[in-house]
């Protein structure tokens, strides 16, 4: 049965969750569902892409909160929430789903204000490390999750995290993993070999650990280069200084915020991902879809993607020596790298397609709307 589905997210910045939502919205619209994308703010590198999908795009107009004490900010926030509620009352979605923490809270409040009668879902796309030590954020997240008809987690790790953060949560949790399109870009590995890391330069992504490991790898006879692709969110200068101290600055390339990732993946020998905490890392899955071998830290839901020694290598979190040893193993054996990359591509094609992600959502909607047995 065709549905009216509304998805709420903060903005259309160049992030993994935003990319996943665009893929899902395109797939659902192609299946005949009527889809609306709801944004708290009309901003982000992917805003034009969202508007080009041919689905409805609603913008709440949430103001910036740098001057949170200003009465104007509070009035503008109240007006934005009222606009969101009016949209829900007018559009009447069968299913309303909010993605990421800020949208969870905003969506729960808007659904309450609008008297939304259909299922309300909150979608957890990351492990909520930023809420640790922030009791107000944890309380708001718990309130939104308890008001929801279901929590959608994109990995088993995210589902466990939801229960751990709120042991009193009674809302059902459905694990619906991300989906990825097949990447048919021909592989053209560069010489000297390039090792690719795709992660914004921000705390928790493990760049400092990676540079420590790279000091052991950069001396390899093949003269490899480390390519760091990602937006600088405050750590760029610190990481450049660390690379200078370690003597590896000449072998590290900072590719910036919006590089051509398909080209970088095609040219790379393999991908390295040193994150401290992940739900289901899109960078890893996209590399596997492109046929790249992966060396990653065993963080959160990464092992739900990477089968150690079958589709890639896993190293312990914080284990710079283990990370370096696994990178060196791939540099020393090109055929091993190709074998792991091919196995990873088949794993993504078998288990992590966008069609499978849409199928799972349609089944969840049917259960919540009482059309199928749970």
XYZ file of C-alpha atoms in Angstrom:
374
model
C 0.000 0.000 0.000
C 1.278 3.476 -0.874
C 1.973 5.783 2.030
C 2.476 9.442 2.858
C 5.773 9.559 4.725
C 7.390 12.632 6.278
C 11.058 12.601 7.334
C 12.476 15.321 9.592
C 16.198 16.145 9.839
C 18.188 19.172 10.942
C 19.633 20.251 7.588
C 21.113 18.913 4.377
C 24.792 19.142 5.305
C 27.277 16.763 3.710
C 26.953 13.944 6.252
C 26.266 10.230 6.259
C 22.733 10.491 7.673
C 21.758 13.149 5.144
C 23.079 11.038 2.284
C 21.178 8.006 3.538
C 17.944 9.979 3.824
C 18.243 11.219 0.236
C 18.832 7.674 -1.032
C 15.856 6.372 0.965
C 13.545 9.207 -0.123
C 14.431 8.591 -3.779
C 13.779 4.849 -3.461
C 10.477 5.280 -1.618
C 9.259 7.887 -4.110
C 10.160 5.521 -6.983
C 7.944 2.892 -5.320
C 4.969 5.235 -5.429
C 5.024 6.556 -1.851
C 4.445 10.282 -1.330
C 7.467 11.626 0.534
C 8.118 14.936 2.264
C 11.517 16.030 3.571
C 11.232 18.346 6.578
C 14.281 20.436 7.515
C 14.851 22.495 10.643
C 17.051 24.851 8.609
C 17.418 25.445 4.857
C 21.139 24.893 4.711
C 23.780 22.342 3.819
C 25.790 21.221 0.809
C 23.068 18.749 -0.221
C 20.099 21.122 -0.102
C 19.961 21.495 -3.878
C 20.085 17.709 -4.236
C 17.141 17.388 -1.853
C 15.090 19.917 -3.794
C 15.913 18.179 -7.070
C 14.424 14.871 -5.873
C 10.921 15.913 -6.830
C 9.531 15.350 -3.319
C 8.073 17.973 -1.023
C 10.608 19.985 1.000
C 9.376 21.854 4.088
C 11.648 24.194 6.080
C 10.755 25.017 9.688
C 13.069 28.028 9.862
C 14.623 27.274 13.268
C 16.847 30.234 14.239
C 20.444 29.967 15.355
C 20.809 29.664 19.102
C 24.138 31.430 19.654
C 22.156 34.222 21.370
C 19.789 31.857 23.181
C 19.034 34.415 25.906
C 17.446 36.808 23.390
C 13.620 36.976 23.450
C 13.700 37.233 19.639
C 15.324 33.815 19.426
C 12.644 32.290 21.655
C 9.826 33.898 19.658
C 11.364 32.741 16.373
C 11.757 29.222 17.773
C 8.121 29.125 18.868
C 7.036 30.356 15.429
C 9.128 27.649 13.723
C 7.571 24.956 15.919
C 4.086 26.280 15.121
C 4.900 26.160 11.387
C 6.027 22.552 11.747
C 2.823 21.587 13.553
C 0.709 23.350 10.913
C 2.508 21.450 8.171
C 1.816 18.115 9.905
C -1.865 18.966 10.382
C -2.216 20.043 6.754
C -0.128 17.303 5.125
C -1.357 14.427 7.344
C 1.466 11.913 6.884
C 0.676 8.266 7.547
C 4.148 7.917 9.081
C 6.336 10.653 10.580
C 10.007 9.857 11.237
C 12.657 12.107 12.820
C 16.373 11.555 12.176
C 19.081 12.448 14.736
C 18.812 13.941 18.203
C 17.656 17.519 17.508
C 15.005 16.332 15.065
C 13.870 13.682 17.588
C 13.042 16.341 20.174
C 11.601 18.813 17.662
C 9.537 16.137 15.947
C 8.094 14.810 19.202
C 7.049 18.319 20.238
C 5.562 19.122 16.810
C 3.676 15.803 16.659
C 2.215 16.498 20.098
C 1.227 20.058 19.156
C -0.270 18.949 15.820
C -2.211 16.026 17.282
C -0.478 13.709 14.792
C -2.342 10.378 14.844
C -0.107 8.170 12.728
C 3.036 6.403 13.931
C 5.876 8.675 15.061
C 9.358 7.187 14.797
C 12.776 8.357 15.937
C 15.743 7.165 13.895
C 19.082 6.665 15.655
C 21.945 6.967 13.187
C 24.865 7.301 15.596
C 26.016 6.331 19.057
C 25.153 9.184 21.342
C 28.572 9.926 22.843
C 27.914 13.688 22.759
C 25.119 13.317 25.344
C 27.429 11.827 27.967
C 27.788 14.352 30.744
C 24.828 16.337 29.385
C 21.860 15.393 31.553
C 19.434 17.807 29.868
C 20.164 16.327 26.440
C 19.695 12.817 27.819
C 16.369 13.745 29.390
C 15.111 15.329 26.165
C 16.221 12.328 24.121
C 14.523 9.947 26.555
C 11.314 12.005 26.392
C 11.269 11.920 22.576
C 12.044 8.189 22.398
C 9.366 7.330 24.948
C 6.783 9.317 22.969
C 7.676 7.455 19.765
C 5.820 4.406 18.483
C 9.144 2.857 17.472
C 12.853 3.600 17.601
C 14.629 2.805 14.318
C 18.294 1.900 14.862
C 20.611 1.474 11.894
C 22.705 -1.178 13.696
C 22.533 -3.554 16.626
C 25.135 -1.327 18.297
C 22.771 1.667 18.058
C 19.921 -0.434 19.492
C 22.082 -1.478 22.468
C 23.142 2.146 22.948
C 19.513 3.275 23.107
C 18.741 0.754 25.862
C 21.929 1.592 27.758
C 21.280 5.326 27.745
C 17.669 4.856 28.888
C 17.119 1.554 30.744
C 13.462 2.533 31.294
C 12.760 2.812 27.550
C 9.786 0.613 26.624
C 9.413 1.772 23.017
C 10.025 -1.086 20.534
C 13.357 -0.881 18.711
C 13.625 -1.998 15.091
C 17.050 -2.518 13.527
C 16.883 -1.253 9.923
C 20.349 -1.049 8.441
C 21.534 1.495 5.906
C 21.531 0.757 2.199
C 24.136 1.623 -0.396
C 24.109 1.778 -4.196
C 26.592 -0.311 -6.136
C 29.677 1.695 -7.085
C 30.703 0.717 -10.621
C 33.597 3.184 -10.845
C 36.574 1.301 -12.348
C 39.427 0.758 -9.913
C 42.634 2.564 -10.883
C 45.001 2.332 -7.868
C 47.650 5.041 -7.864
C 51.390 4.542 -7.614
C 52.754 5.177 -5.018
C 49.814 3.641 -3.128
C 47.288 5.904 -1.436
C 45.575 4.937 1.788
C 42.235 6.734 2.112
C 40.503 7.900 5.299
C 37.035 9.457 4.919
C 35.967 11.199 8.134
C 35.350 14.800 9.140
C 38.174 16.206 11.241
C 36.348 16.122 14.558
C 36.740 14.454 17.968
C 35.954 10.754 18.066
C 37.028 9.943 14.506
C 40.453 8.698 15.601
C 42.672 10.874 13.412
C 45.304 11.286 16.109
C 45.476 7.509 16.595
C 45.704 7.067 12.823
C 48.624 9.496 12.512
C 50.402 7.641 15.302
C 49.955 4.411 13.367
C 50.924 6.096 10.113
C 54.357 6.947 11.522
C 55.046 3.176 11.370
C 53.528 2.790 7.892
C 54.982 5.816 6.084
C 58.467 4.234 6.042
C 57.234 1.332 3.860
C 59.384 0.966 0.710
C 56.371 1.684 -1.542
C 56.321 5.298 -0.203
C 52.553 5.284 0.564
C 50.515 8.437 1.056
C 47.689 8.933 3.546
C 44.728 10.915 2.172
C 42.461 12.494 4.828
C 39.144 13.436 3.199
C 36.695 15.360 5.367
C 35.474 18.713 6.580
C 37.679 20.460 9.158
C 35.558 20.806 12.299
C 38.275 22.291 14.490
C 41.053 19.676 14.476
C 42.848 20.496 11.222
C 45.625 22.658 12.660
C 46.210 20.243 15.541
C 46.470 17.253 13.186
C 48.849 19.065 10.848
C 51.049 19.933 13.826
C 50.991 16.290 14.976
C 52.002 15.124 11.495
C 54.950 17.563 11.605
C 56.042 16.305 15.033
C 55.894 12.688 13.843
C 57.859 13.506 10.709
C 55.128 12.284 8.349
C 53.703 15.607 7.119
C 55.068 15.094 3.597
C 53.219 11.784 3.246
C 49.823 13.074 4.486
C 47.389 14.891 2.183
C 44.472 16.873 3.638
C 41.874 16.585 0.856
C 39.331 18.978 2.394
C 35.586 19.108 2.808
C 34.075 18.050 -0.509
C 36.544 16.034 -2.552
C 35.550 13.697 -5.393
C 35.162 10.613 -3.205
C 34.490 8.258 -6.101
C 37.788 9.237 -7.695
C 39.638 8.966 -4.384
C 38.174 5.516 -3.743
C 39.072 4.388 -7.261
C 42.676 5.532 -6.791
C 43.111 4.195 -3.242
C 44.861 0.971 -2.304
C 42.474 0.524 0.632
C 40.485 2.485 3.218
C 41.461 2.989 6.852
C 38.897 3.987 9.477
C 40.175 4.646 13.010
C 36.996 5.915 14.690
C 36.514 5.522 18.448
C 32.758 4.997 18.188
C 30.391 4.283 15.300
C 26.865 3.070 14.727
C 27.192 1.872 11.128
C 29.973 3.837 9.383
C 28.907 4.951 5.922
C 32.502 5.596 4.850
C 33.341 1.934 5.461
C 30.269 0.608 3.633
C 30.774 2.933 0.661
C 34.401 1.818 0.382
C 33.313 -1.826 0.467
C 30.699 -1.122 -2.225
C 33.523 0.249 -4.378
C 35.604 -2.899 -3.911
C 38.102 -1.415 -1.459
C 39.621 -3.488 1.306
C 39.099 -1.937 4.740
C 41.221 -1.625 7.871
C 39.042 -0.352 10.716
C 38.899 -0.138 14.474
C 36.406 -2.495 16.086
C 34.093 0.339 17.158
C 30.338 -0.009 17.671
C 28.579 -1.427 14.637
C 31.646 -1.553 12.370
C 31.877 -5.325 12.830
C 28.329 -5.603 11.468
C 29.854 -4.485 8.153
C 33.409 -5.816 8.273
C 33.942 -9.532 8.785
C 37.493 -9.654 10.162
C 39.956 -11.322 7.758
C 37.110 -12.041 5.345
C 36.033 -8.640 4.013
C 38.675 -6.549 5.780
C 40.688 -6.214 8.962
C 39.548 -5.080 12.415
C 41.932 -3.657 15.019
C 41.151 -2.920 18.652
C 40.011 0.571 19.533
C 43.022 2.658 20.517
C 45.440 0.042 19.152
C 47.817 2.055 16.949
C 50.219 -0.882 16.611
C 47.423 -3.190 15.458
C 46.167 -0.608 12.990
C 49.667 -0.137 11.572
C 50.303 -3.892 11.308
C 47.110 -4.429 9.322
C 47.843 -1.538 6.961
C 51.335 -2.926 6.371
C 49.866 -6.373 5.667
C 47.780 -4.933 2.821
C 50.661 -2.877 1.459
C 52.803 -6.018 1.438
C 50.209 -8.180 -0.340
C 48.285 -6.522 -3.161
C 46.440 -9.747 -3.978
C 45.188 -10.022 -0.391
C 43.901 -6.453 -0.646
C 42.076 -7.237 -3.895
C 40.570 -10.426 -2.455
C 39.259 -8.658 0.658
C 37.922 -5.791 -1.445
C 36.000 -8.147 -3.738
C 34.537 -10.011 -0.755
C 33.472 -6.719 0.828
C 31.729 -5.608 -2.352
C 29.745 -8.865 -2.456
C 28.784 -8.486 1.210
C 27.339 -5.017 0.609
C 25.489 -6.185 -2.521
C 24.007 -9.115 -0.596
C 23.050 -7.427 2.676
C 23.189 -3.632 2.497
C 21.249 -2.417 -0.544
C 18.973 0.599 -0.505
C 16.171 -1.664 -1.782
C 16.553 -3.845 1.318
C 16.462 -0.757 3.548
C 13.227 0.416 1.881
C 11.714 -3.088 2.130
C 12.413 -3.144 5.871
C 10.763 0.242 6.347
C 7.671 -0.814 4.441
C 7.361 -3.902 6.652
C 7.785 -1.771 9.770
C 5.116 0.680 8.594
C 2.715 -2.194 7.951
C 3.233 -3.522 11.477
C 2.793 -0.115 13.091
C -0.353 0.585 11.080
C -1.823 -2.758 12.061
C -1.649 -4.317 8.619
C 0.717 -7.158 9.470
C 1.550 -9.297 12.455
C 4.498 -8.046 14.492
